[in-house]
Coordinates of C-alpha atoms and ligand atoms in Angstrom, one line a residue:
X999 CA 11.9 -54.5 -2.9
X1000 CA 9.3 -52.0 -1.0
X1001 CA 5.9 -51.9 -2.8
X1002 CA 2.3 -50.6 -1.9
X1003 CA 0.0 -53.5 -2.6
X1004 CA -3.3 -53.8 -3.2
X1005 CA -4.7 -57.4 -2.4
X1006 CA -8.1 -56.6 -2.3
X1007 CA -10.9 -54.0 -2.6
X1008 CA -9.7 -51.8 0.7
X1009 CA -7.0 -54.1 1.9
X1010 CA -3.7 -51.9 1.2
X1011 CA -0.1 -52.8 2.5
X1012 CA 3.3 -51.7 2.7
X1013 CA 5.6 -54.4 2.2
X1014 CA 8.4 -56.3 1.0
X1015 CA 7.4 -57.7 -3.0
X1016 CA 9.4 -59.6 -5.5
X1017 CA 11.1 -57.3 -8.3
X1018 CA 8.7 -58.5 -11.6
X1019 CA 10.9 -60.5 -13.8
X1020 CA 11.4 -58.3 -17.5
X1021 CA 9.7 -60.0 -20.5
X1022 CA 10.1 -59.6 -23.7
X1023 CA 10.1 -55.8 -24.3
X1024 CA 10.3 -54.7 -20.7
X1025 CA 13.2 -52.6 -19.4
X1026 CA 13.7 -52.4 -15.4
X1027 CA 13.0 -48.8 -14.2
X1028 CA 14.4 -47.9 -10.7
X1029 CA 11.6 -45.5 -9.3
X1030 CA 12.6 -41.6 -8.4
X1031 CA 9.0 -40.1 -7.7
X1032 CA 5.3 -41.4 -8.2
X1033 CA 1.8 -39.4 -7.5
X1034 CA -0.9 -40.7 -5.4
X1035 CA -3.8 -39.9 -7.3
X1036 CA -7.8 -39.6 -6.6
X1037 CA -7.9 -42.5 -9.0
X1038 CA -6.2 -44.6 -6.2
X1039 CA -8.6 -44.1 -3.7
X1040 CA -11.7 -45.3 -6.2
X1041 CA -9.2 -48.5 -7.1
X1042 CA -9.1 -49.0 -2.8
X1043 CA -12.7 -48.7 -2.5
X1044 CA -13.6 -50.9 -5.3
X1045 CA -15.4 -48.0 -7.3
X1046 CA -12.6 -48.2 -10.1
X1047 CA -12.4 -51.4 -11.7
X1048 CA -8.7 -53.5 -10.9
X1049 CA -6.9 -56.3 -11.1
X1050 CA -5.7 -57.7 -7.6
X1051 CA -3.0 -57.9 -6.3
X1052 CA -1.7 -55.2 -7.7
X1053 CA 1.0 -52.7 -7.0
X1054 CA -0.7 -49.2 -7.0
X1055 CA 1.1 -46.3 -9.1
X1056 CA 0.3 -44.8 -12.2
X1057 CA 1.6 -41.8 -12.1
X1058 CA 5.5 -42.6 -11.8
X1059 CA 9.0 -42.1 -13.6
X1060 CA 12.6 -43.0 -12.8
X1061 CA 16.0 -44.3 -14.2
X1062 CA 16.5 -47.3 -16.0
X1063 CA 18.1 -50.0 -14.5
X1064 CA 18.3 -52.9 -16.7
X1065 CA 18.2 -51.9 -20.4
X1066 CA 18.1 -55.5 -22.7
X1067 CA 19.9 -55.6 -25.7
X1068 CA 16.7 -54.7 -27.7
X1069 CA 16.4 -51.4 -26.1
X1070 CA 16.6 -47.9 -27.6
X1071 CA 16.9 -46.6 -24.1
X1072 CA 20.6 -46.8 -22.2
X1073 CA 21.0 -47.3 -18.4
X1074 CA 21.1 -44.3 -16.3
X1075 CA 18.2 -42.6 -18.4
X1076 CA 16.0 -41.0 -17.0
X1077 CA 12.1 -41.5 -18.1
X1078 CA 8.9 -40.9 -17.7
X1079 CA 5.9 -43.7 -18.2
X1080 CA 2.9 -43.5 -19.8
X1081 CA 0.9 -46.2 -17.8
X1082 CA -1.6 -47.2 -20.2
X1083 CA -0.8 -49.9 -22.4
X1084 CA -2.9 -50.0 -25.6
X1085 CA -3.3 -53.4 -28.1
X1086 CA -2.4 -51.2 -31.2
X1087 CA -5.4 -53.3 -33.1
X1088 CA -8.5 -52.5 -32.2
X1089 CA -10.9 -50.0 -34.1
X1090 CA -9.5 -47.1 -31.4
X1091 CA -5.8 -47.8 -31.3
X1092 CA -6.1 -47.8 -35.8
X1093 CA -7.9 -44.3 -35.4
X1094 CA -5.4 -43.1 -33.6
X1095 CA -7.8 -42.4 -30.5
X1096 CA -5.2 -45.0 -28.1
X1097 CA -6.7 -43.8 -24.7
X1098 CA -10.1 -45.2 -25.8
X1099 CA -8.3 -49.1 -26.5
X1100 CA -10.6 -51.9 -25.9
X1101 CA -7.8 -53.4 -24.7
X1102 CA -6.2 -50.9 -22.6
X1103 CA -3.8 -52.2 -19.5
X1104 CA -2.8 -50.3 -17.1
X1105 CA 0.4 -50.1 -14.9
X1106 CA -1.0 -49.3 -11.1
X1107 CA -4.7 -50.8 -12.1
X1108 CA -4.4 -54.1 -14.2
X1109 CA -0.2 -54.5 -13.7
X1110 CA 1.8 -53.5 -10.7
X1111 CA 2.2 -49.8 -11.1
X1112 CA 4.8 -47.2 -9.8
X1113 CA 4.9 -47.3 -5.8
X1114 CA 7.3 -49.8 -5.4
X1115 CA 11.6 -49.6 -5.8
X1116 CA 11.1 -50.9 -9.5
X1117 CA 9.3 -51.3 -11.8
X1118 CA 9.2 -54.0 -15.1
X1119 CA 7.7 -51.1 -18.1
X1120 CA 7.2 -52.1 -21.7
X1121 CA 10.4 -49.9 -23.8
X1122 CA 7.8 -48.7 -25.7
X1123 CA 5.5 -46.8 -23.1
X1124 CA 8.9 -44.7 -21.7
X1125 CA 9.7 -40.8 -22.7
X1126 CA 12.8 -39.6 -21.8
X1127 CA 13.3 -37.1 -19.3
X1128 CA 16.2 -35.0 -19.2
X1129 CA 18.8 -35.4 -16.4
X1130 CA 18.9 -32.3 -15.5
X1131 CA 15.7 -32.0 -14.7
X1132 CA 13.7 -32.5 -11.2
X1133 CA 13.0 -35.9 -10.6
X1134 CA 9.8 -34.9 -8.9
X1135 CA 8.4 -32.9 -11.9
X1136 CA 8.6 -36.4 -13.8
X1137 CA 5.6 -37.9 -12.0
X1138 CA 3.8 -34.9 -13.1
X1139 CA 3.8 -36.1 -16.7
X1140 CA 0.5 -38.2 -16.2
X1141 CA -1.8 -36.1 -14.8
X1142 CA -0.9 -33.3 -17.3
X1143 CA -0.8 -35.4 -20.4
X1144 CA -4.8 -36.2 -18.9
X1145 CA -5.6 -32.6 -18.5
X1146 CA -3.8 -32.2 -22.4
X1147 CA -6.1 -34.4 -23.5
X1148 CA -9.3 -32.9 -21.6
X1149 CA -8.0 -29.1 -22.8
X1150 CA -8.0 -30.3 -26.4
X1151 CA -11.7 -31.8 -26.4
X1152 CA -12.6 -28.8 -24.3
X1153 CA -12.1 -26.8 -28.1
X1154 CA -10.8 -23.4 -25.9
X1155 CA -10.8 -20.3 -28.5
X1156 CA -8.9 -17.0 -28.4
X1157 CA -10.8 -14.9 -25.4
X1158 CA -12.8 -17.6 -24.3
X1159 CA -14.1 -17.7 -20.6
X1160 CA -13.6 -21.0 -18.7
X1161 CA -14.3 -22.0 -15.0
X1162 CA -12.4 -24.9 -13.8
X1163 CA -14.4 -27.0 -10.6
X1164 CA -12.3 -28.3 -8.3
X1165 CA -8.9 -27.1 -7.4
X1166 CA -6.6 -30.2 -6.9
X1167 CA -3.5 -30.7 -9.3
X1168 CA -5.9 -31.5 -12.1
X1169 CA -7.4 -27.7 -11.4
X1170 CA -4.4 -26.3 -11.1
X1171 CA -2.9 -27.9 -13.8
X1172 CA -5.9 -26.8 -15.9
X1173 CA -5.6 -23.2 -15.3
X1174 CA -2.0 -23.0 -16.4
X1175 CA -3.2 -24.7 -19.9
X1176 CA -6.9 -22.7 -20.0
X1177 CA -4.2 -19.6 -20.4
X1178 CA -1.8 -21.0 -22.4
X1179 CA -5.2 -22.6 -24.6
X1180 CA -5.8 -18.6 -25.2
X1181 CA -8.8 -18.1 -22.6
X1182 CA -9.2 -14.6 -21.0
X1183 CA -11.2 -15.4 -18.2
X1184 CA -10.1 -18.3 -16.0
X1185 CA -11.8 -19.2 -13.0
X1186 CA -11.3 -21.3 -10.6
X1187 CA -13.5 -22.9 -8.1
X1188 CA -12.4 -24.7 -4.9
X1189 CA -13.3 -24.4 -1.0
X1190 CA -9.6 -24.2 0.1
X1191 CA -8.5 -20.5 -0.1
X1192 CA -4.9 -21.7 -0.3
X1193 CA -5.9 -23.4 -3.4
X1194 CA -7.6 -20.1 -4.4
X1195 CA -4.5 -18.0 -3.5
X1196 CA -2.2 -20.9 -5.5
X1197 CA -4.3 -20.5 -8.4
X1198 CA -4.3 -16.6 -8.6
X1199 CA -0.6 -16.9 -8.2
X1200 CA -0.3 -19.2 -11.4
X1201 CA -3.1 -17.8 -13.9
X1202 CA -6.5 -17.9 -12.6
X1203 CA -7.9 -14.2 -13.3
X1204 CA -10.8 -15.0 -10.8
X1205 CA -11.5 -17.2 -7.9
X1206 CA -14.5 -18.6 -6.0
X1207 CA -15.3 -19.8 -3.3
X1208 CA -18.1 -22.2 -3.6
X1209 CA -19.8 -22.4 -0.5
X1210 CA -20.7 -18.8 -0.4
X1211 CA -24.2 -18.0 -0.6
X1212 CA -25.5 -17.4 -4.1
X1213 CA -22.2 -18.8 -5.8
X1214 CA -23.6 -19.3 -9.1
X1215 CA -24.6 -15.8 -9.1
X1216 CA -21.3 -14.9 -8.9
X1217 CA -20.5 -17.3 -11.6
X1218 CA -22.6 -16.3 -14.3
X1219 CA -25.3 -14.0 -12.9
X1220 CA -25.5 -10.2 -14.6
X1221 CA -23.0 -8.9 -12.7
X1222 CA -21.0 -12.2 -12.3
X1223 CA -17.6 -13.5 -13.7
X1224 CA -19.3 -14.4 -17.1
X1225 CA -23.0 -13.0 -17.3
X1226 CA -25.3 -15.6 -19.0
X1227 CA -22.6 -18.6 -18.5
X1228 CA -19.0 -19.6 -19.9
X1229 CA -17.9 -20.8 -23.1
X1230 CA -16.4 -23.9 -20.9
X1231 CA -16.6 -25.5 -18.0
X1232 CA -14.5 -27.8 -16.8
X1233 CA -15.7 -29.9 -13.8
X1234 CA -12.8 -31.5 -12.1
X1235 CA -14.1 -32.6 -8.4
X1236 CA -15.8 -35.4 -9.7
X1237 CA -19.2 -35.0 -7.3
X1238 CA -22.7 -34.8 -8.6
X1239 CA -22.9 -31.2 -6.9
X1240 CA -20.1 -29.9 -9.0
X1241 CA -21.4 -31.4 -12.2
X1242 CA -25.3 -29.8 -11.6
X1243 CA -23.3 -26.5 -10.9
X1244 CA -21.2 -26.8 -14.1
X1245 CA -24.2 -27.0 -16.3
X1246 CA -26.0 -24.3 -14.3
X1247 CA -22.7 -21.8 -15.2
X1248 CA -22.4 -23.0 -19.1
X1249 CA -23.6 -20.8 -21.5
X1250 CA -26.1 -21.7 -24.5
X1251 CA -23.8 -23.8 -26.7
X1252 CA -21.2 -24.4 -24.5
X1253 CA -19.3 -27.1 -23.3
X1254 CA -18.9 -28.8 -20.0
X1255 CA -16.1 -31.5 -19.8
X1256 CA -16.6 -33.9 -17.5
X1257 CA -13.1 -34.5 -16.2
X1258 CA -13.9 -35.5 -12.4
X1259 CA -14.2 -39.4 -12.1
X1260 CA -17.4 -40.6 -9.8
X1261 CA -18.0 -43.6 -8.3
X1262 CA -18.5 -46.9 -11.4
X1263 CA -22.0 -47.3 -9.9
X1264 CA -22.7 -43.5 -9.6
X1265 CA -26.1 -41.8 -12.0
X1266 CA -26.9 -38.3 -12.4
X1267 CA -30.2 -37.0 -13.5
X1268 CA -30.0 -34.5 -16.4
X1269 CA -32.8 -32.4 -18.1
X1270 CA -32.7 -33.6 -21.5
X1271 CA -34.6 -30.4 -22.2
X1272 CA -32.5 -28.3 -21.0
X1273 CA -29.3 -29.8 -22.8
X1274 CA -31.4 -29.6 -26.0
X1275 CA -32.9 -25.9 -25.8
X1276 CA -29.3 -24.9 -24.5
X1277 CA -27.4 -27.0 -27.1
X1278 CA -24.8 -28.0 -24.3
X1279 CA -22.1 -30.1 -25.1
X1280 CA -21.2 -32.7 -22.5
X1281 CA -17.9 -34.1 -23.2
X1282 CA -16.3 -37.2 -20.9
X1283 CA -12.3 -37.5 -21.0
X1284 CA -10.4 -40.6 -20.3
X1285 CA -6.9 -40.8 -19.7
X1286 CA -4.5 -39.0 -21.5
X1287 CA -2.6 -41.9 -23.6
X1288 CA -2.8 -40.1 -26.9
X1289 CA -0.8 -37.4 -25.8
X1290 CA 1.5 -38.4 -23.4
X1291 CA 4.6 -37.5 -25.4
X1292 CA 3.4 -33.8 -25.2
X1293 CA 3.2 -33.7 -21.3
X1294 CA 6.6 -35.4 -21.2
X1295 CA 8.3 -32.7 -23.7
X1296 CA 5.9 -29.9 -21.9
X1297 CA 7.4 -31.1 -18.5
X1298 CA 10.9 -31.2 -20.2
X1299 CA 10.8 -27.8 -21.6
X1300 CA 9.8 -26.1 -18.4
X1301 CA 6.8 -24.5 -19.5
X1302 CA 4.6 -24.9 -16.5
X1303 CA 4.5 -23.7 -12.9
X1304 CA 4.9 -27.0 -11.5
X1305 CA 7.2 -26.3 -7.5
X1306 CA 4.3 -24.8 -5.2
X1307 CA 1.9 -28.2 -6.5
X1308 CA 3.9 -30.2 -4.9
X1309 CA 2.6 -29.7 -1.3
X1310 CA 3.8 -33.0 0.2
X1311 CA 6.8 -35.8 -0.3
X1312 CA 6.4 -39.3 1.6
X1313 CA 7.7 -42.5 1.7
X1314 CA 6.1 -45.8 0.6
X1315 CA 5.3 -46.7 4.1
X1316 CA 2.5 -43.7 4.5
X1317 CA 0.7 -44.1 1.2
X1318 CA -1.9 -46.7 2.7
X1319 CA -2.8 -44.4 5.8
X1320 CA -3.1 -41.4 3.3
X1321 CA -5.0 -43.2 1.1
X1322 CA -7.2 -45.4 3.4
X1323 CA -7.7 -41.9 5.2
X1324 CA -9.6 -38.4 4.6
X1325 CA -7.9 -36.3 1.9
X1326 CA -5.0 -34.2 3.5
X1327 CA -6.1 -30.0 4.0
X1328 CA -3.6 -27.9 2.1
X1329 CA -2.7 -30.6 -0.1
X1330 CA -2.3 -30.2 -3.9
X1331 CA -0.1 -33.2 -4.9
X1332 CA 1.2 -35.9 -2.6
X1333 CA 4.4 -37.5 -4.2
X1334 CA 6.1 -40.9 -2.9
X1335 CA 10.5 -40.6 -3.4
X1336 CA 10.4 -44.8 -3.5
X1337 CA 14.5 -44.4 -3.0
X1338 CA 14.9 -41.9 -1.0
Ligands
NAP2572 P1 -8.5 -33.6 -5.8 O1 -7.2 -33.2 -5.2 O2 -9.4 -34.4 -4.9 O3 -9.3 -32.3 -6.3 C1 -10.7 -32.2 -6.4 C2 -11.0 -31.1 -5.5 O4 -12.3 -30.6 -5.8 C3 -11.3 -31.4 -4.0 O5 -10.0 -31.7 -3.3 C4 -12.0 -30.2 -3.5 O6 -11.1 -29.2 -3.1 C5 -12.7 -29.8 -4.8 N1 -14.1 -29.8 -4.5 C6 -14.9 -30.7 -3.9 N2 -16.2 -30.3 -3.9 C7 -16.2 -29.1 -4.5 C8 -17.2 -28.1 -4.7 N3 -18.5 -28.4 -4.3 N4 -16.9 -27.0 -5.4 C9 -15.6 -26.8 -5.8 N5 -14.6 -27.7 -5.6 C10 -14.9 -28.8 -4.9 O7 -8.3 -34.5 -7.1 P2 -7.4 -34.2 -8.4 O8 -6.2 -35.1 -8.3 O9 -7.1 -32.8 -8.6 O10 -8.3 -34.8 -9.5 C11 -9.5 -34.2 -9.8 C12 -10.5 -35.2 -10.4 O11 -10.1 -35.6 -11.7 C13 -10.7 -36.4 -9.6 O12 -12.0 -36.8 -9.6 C14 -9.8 -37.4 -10.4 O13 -10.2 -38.8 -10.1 C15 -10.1 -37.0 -11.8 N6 -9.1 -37.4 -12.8 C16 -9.7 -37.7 -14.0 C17 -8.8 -38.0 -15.1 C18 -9.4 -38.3 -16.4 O14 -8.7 -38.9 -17.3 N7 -10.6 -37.8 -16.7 C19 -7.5 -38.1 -14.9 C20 -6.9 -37.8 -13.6 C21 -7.8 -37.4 -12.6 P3 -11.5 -28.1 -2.0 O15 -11.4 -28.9 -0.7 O16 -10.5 -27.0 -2.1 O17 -12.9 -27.7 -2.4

């Protein structure tokens, strides 16, 4: 088969791959869509921690191909995968909190992932899809069931102002669920104005450009968007800019989730101070394992605005140029058709 490999930090291919063999557990899934993700570009640089080689994709769903006996799934299914595999022992996996395993492997990081013609997946980590469904919207499963997760810690109450930092899929996928979360005011910030114009055109009450002068003025100033800060922030460009502006716009006792992932090796100097006389809540997210199944039956049912983020469709023989290359303008979500 056709697979995007990763041998080593920053050496990406194209190329021909066995098919894994199954093991016990595993079901064969033939590949219909898979996201490249910012994630991928920190596993290329080194900045993400990975096994080499391994086949990149985490983001991905398909049709099974080879169903074992075992199996509650039947060929010809469609399904969606949740890429993180977690032990089911540890402390976290026994509280329930799955996405914070000790033990957590991950399809496109520690196992070959989703860009590739097939992929071997554990029965247990599949959803199913239904057929009638686009096959591109499946793909979209991950990075939503990640923003569930980061909306549920982010505690959103009935007419709650939020600003969202950063307007890639995550961003855009955040507004939709900042709404539907019960939020009045949702903001988005984002350079691109066809991002800003996306984003009005799917929720966002206000947009902002950020490199105009005085933008946190226009955040939170007296006559801003929320006057004396918002009940939540949610930073999701992953710089150090972005995360000093997101605790400049948070109001006393409000929350900033750090969503945005930074460079392993990356610090950020905070005013303890500051966090303490403001009683700001800084709250991390990782992954979005413990509620996958919710993104797959969200994604199922419909529910979100999910055609105009889908800017671009490729094959597996562009992912290392678009990945080894700057991020693409007017892109929201790049998906790879493996089969196509
Ligand atoms: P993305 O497409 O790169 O979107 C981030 C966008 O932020 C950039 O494209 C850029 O858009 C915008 N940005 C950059 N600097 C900005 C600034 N100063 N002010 C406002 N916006 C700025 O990435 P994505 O796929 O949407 O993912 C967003 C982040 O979430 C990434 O860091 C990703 O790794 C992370 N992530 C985290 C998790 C998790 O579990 N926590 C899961 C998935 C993804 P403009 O050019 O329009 O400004």
């Amino acid at each position: 088969m056709k697979a995007v490999i990763l041998d080593a930090i920053n050496k990406i291919e194209s190329r021909e791959f066995p098919v894994d063999d199954l093991k016990t557990g595993e079901v064969l899934v033939k590949i219909e869509a898979a996201g490249i993700c910012g994630s991928d570009r920190h596993i290329l640089h080194g900045t993400y921690p990975a096994n080499y080689p391994v086949i990149l994709g985490h983001e991905f769903s398909g049709i099974i191909e080879i169903a074992p006996a075992f199996s509650k799934f039947k060929v010809g299914t469609r399904v969606n995968v949740n890429p993180n595999i977690a032990c089911g022992n540890c402390k976290y996996c026994k509280m329930g909190i799955v996405n914070l395993c000790i033990s957590n492997w991950a399809h496109g990081v520690n196992r070959n992932g989703g860009l590739a013609n097939y992929a071997a997946v554990p029965d247990t980590q599949l959803f199913e899809l239904p057929a009638s469904l686009d096959p591109r919207f499946g793909a979209l499963c991950e990075p939503l069931a990640c923003c569930i997760q980061g909306i549920e810690l982010a505690e959103i109450k009935s007419g709650d102002t939020v600003a969202i930092i950063g307007g890639g899929i995550i961003g855009q996928l955040m507004v939709q669920l900042a709404k539907q979360a019960g939020a009045n005011t949702v903001l988005l910030s984002t350079r691109q104005k066809f991002r800003r114009d996306l984003a009005e055109s799917i929720g966002a009450t206000h947009t902002i450009d950020p490199t105009n002068l005085n933008s946190n003025e226009k955040f939170s100033g007296p006559s801003g968007v929320a006057p004396g800060g918002f009940d939540v922030v949610i930073e999701c460009a992953g710089t150090k800019e972005t995360l000093q502006q997101s605790l400049d716009i948070v109001r006393s006792g409000g929350t900033v989730i750090l969503f945005g992932v930074m460079p392993q090796d990356e610090k950020f100097e905070i005013s303890p101070f500051d966090l303490f006389v403001r009683q700001v809540r800084i709250q991390g997210v990782f992954t979005g394992s413990r509620v996958h199944a919710k993104a797959a039956n969200m994604i199922a049912e419909g529910i979100l605005i999910l055609e105009p983020l889908i800017t671009h469709v490729v094959g597996l023989d562009d992912v290392p140029h678009i990945l080894t290359g700057n991020p693409i303008l007017g892109e929201v979500k790049t998906l790879v058709l493996p089969n196509s």
